[in-house]
Amino acid sequence: DIQMTQSPSSLSASLGDRVTITCRASQDIGNYLSWFQQKPGKSPRLMIYGATNLEDGVPSRFSGSRSGSDYSLTISSLESEDTAIYYCLQYDKYPRTFGGGTKLELK
Amino acid sequence: QVQLKESGPGLVQPSETLSLTCTVSGFSLTSNSVHWVRQPPGKGLEWMGIIRSGGSTDYNSALKSRLSISRDTSKSQVFLKMNSLQTEDTAIYYCLSRFAYWGQGTLVTVSS
């Protein structure tokens, strides 16, 4: 199975900060990587697919990038509504596998 | 619009079998896959399995021996069955399509 190693596991940042979360894949997954946002008591929300493509309705301050086997989710200017847990998912191979999650809080 | 809704028992006895139903609307099961994902309280997401538009399935390696996913396309329903439940199977169970459309989730507690 492909392992998705997500870092950091938690992150505290201030309003307006640039925030980056990373997932490293244990095998080549091409660009078959998605990012999800989950708020307390809610179902996950798809934010990014294909490593870099913004899902409809997602604010443009969110972006995704890839460097080799490292995939990143960046929030260019943190807003209060962005506090949540973020997960990556590889969907290149079965079984699909999620990263362990990053809890993003306001400082 | 696309909607998915999970239903099933909130409480299951240890060693028994879990049966969940996902009722979908706004799309056809013969044209779209449906996944199941679960989330233990306070923990991360775990992909469980998929039933594809053609009816074939794939499962999480760790659950494969206990898990079965099937469907009734005429009723727009997908079914999850997992046997030999233990307390560590306590989780919110989600059905979803294309990873863009998620159900609200249903909490299943395994306890005597």
mmCIF file of N, CA and C in Angstrom, chain A residues 1 34 36 38 41-46 55 87 89 91 94-100, chain B residues 35 37 39 43-47 50 52 58-61 94 99-100 102-105:
data_model
loop_
_atom_site.group_PDB
_atom_site.id
_atom_site.type_symbol
_atom_site.label_atom_id
_atom_site.label_comp_id
_atom_site.label_asym_id
_atom_site.label_seq_id
_atom_site.Cartn_x
_atom_site.Cartn_y
_atom_site.Cartn_z
ATOM 1 N N ASP A 1 0.840 -1.195 0.000
ATOM 2 C CA ASP A 1 0.000 0.000 0.000
ATOM 3 C C ASP A 1 0.883 1.255 0.000
ATOM 4 N N SER A 34 -5.285 14.568 -3.831
ATOM 5 C CA SER A 34 -6.311 15.541 -3.448
ATOM 6 C C SER A 34 -6.087 16.031 -2.030
ATOM 7 N N PHE A 36 -8.283 17.728 1.327
ATOM 8 C CA PHE A 36 -9.590 17.911 1.928
ATOM 9 C C PHE A 36 -9.475 18.780 3.166
ATOM 10 N N GLN A 38 -11.614 19.528 6.734
ATOM 11 C CA GLN A 38 -12.692 19.043 7.577
ATOM 12 C C GLN A 38 -12.821 19.912 8.815
ATOM 13 N N GLY A 41 -17.462 18.275 13.274
ATOM 14 C CA GLY A 41 -18.828 17.822 13.074
ATOM 15 C C GLY A 41 -19.293 17.818 11.633
ATOM 16 N N LYS A 42 -18.382 18.074 10.699
ATOM 17 C CA LYS A 42 -18.751 18.142 9.283
ATOM 18 C C LYS A 42 -18.044 17.054 8.485
ATOM 19 N N SER A 43 -18.602 16.750 7.320
ATOM 20 C CA SER A 43 -17.947 15.845 6.385
ATOM 21 C C SER A 43 -16.779 16.569 5.726
ATOM 22 N N PRO A 44 -15.766 15.823 5.314
ATOM 23 C CA PRO A 44 -14.645 16.458 4.589
ATOM 24 C C PRO A 44 -15.126 17.154 3.329
ATOM 25 N N ARG A 45 -14.390 18.200 2.968
ATOM 26 C CA ARG A 45 -14.698 18.981 1.766
ATOM 27 C C ARG A 45 -13.495 18.907 0.827
ATOM 28 N N LEU A 46 -13.737 18.539 -0.426
ATOM 29 C CA LEU A 46 -12.675 18.503 -1.416
ATOM 30 C C LEU A 46 -12.225 19.924 -1.737
ATOM 31 N N GLU A 55 -10.966 22.967 -6.612
ATOM 32 C CA GLU A 55 -12.360 22.552 -6.765
ATOM 33 C C GLU A 55 -13.234 23.803 -6.853
ATOM 34 N N TYR A 87 -6.477 17.005 5.155
ATOM 35 C CA TYR A 87 -6.002 15.664 4.809
ATOM 36 C C TYR A 87 -5.630 15.608 3.339
ATOM 37 N N LEU A 89 -4.947 12.833 0.108
ATOM 38 C CA LEU A 89 -5.397 11.513 -0.339
ATOM 39 C C LEU A 89 -4.720 11.200 -1.658
ATOM 40 N N TYR A 91 -4.969 8.934 -4.987
ATOM 41 C CA TYR A 91 -5.955 8.117 -5.690
ATOM 42 C C TYR A 91 -5.379 7.550 -6.989
ATOM 43 N N TYR A 94 -4.992 1.474 -5.767
ATOM 44 C CA TYR A 94 -5.800 0.920 -4.691
ATOM 45 C C TYR A 94 -4.878 0.121 -3.755
ATOM 46 N N PRO A 95 -5.147 0.153 -2.427
ATOM 47 C CA PRO A 95 -6.199 0.944 -1.794
ATOM 48 C C PRO A 95 -5.853 2.423 -1.741
ATOM 49 N N ARG A 96 -6.872 3.267 -1.880
ATOM 50 C CA ARG A 96 -6.656 4.696 -1.691
ATOM 51 C C ARG A 96 -6.156 4.911 -0.267
ATOM 52 N N THR A 97 -5.295 5.882 -0.052
ATOM 53 C CA THR A 97 -4.752 6.127 1.280
ATOM 54 C C THR A 97 -4.698 7.618 1.585
ATOM 55 N N PHE A 98 -5.079 7.941 2.816
ATOM 56 C CA PHE A 98 -5.063 9.305 3.302
ATOM 57 C C PHE A 98 -3.799 9.560 4.103
ATOM 58 N N GLY A 99 -3.404 10.823 4.138
ATOM 59 C CA GLY A 99 -2.407 11.249 5.105
ATOM 60 C C GLY A 99 -3.031 11.310 6.487
ATOM 61 N N GLY A 100 -2.172 11.494 7.498
ATOM 62 C CA GLY A 100 -2.646 11.457 8.872
ATOM 63 C C GLY A 100 -3.382 12.705 9.339
ATOM 64 N N HIS B 35 -17.644 5.236 -2.836
ATOM 65 C CA HIS B 35 -16.648 4.808 -1.858
ATOM 66 C C HIS B 35 -17.268 4.809 -0.456
ATOM 67 N N VAL B 37 -15.716 5.522 3.465
ATOM 68 C CA VAL B 37 -14.605 6.015 4.273
ATOM 69 C C VAL B 37 -15.089 6.059 5.713
ATOM 70 N N GLN B 39 -14.116 7.137 10.007
ATOM 71 C CA GLN B 39 -13.314 8.023 10.838
ATOM 72 C C GLN B 39 -13.607 7.743 12.311
ATOM 73 N N LYS B 43 -10.032 10.860 15.312
ATOM 74 C CA LYS B 43 -8.899 10.348 14.522
ATOM 75 C C LYS B 43 -9.072 10.677 13.045
ATOM 76 N N GLY B 44 -8.164 10.141 12.223
ATOM 77 C CA GLY B 44 -8.132 10.478 10.811
ATOM 78 C C GLY B 44 -9.062 9.633 9.962
ATOM 79 N N LEU B 45 -8.977 9.873 8.658
ATOM 80 C CA LEU B 45 -9.846 9.218 7.677
ATOM 81 C C LEU B 45 -9.214 7.918 7.195
ATOM 82 N N GLU B 46 -10.040 6.909 7.028
ATOM 83 C CA GLU B 46 -9.588 5.616 6.516
ATOM 84 C C GLU B 46 -10.475 5.204 5.346
ATOM 85 N N TRP B 47 -9.872 5.018 4.184
ATOM 86 C CA TRP B 47 -10.604 4.527 3.021
ATOM 87 C C TRP B 47 -10.908 3.052 3.220
ATOM 88 N N ILE B 50 -14.553 0.534 -2.455
ATOM 89 C CA ILE B 50 -15.254 1.154 -3.561
ATOM 90 C C ILE B 50 -16.083 0.122 -4.299
ATOM 91 N N ARG B 52 -17.531 0.122 -8.139
ATOM 92 C CA ARG B 52 -17.432 0.910 -9.364
ATOM 93 C C ARG B 52 -18.746 0.897 -10.137
ATOM 94 N N ASP B 58 -13.200 -2.961 -4.790
ATOM 95 C CA ASP B 58 -11.844 -2.999 -4.241
ATOM 96 C C ASP B 58 -11.952 -2.631 -2.774
ATOM 97 N N TYR B 59 -11.089 -3.235 -1.949
ATOM 98 C CA TYR B 59 -11.188 -3.031 -0.516
ATOM 99 C C TYR B 59 -9.839 -2.674 0.092
ATOM 100 N N ASN B 60 -9.905 -1.993 1.228
ATOM 101 C CA ASN B 60 -8.730 -1.761 2.059
ATOM 102 C C ASN B 60 -8.156 -3.110 2.468
ATOM 103 N N SER B 61 -6.859 -3.242 2.287
ATOM 104 C CA SER B 61 -6.194 -4.509 2.586
ATOM 105 C C SER B 61 -6.478 -4.989 4.002
ATOM 106 N N TYR B 94 -18.810 7.135 6.284
ATOM 107 C CA TYR B 94 -19.252 8.006 5.201
ATOM 108 C C TYR B 94 -19.330 7.226 3.891
ATOM 109 N N PHE B 99 -15.114 11.637 -4.489
ATOM 110 C CA PHE B 99 -14.466 12.372 -3.398
ATOM 111 C C PHE B 99 -14.924 13.825 -3.311
ATOM 112 N N ALA B 100 -15.856 14.202 -4.149
ATOM 113 C CA ALA B 100 -16.377 15.567 -4.112
ATOM 114 C C ALA B 100 -17.718 15.640 -3.396
ATOM 115 N N TRP B 102 -19.982 13.961 -0.434
ATOM 116 C CA TRP B 102 -19.959 13.129 0.763
ATOM 117 C C TRP B 102 -21.326 13.113 1.419
ATOM 118 N N GLY B 103 -21.670 11.966 2.003
ATOM 119 C CA GLY B 103 -22.823 11.935 2.866
ATOM 120 C C GLY B 103 -22.504 12.641 4.178
ATOM 121 N N GLN B 104 -23.520 12.756 5.017
ATOM 122 C CA GLN B 104 -23.334 13.422 6.303
ATOM 123 C C GLN B 104 -22.608 12.532 7.303
ATOM 124 N N GLY B 105 -22.540 11.230 6.993
ATOM 125 C CA GLY B 105 -21.897 10.289 7.901
ATOM 126 C C GLY B 105 -22.870 9.751 8.924
#
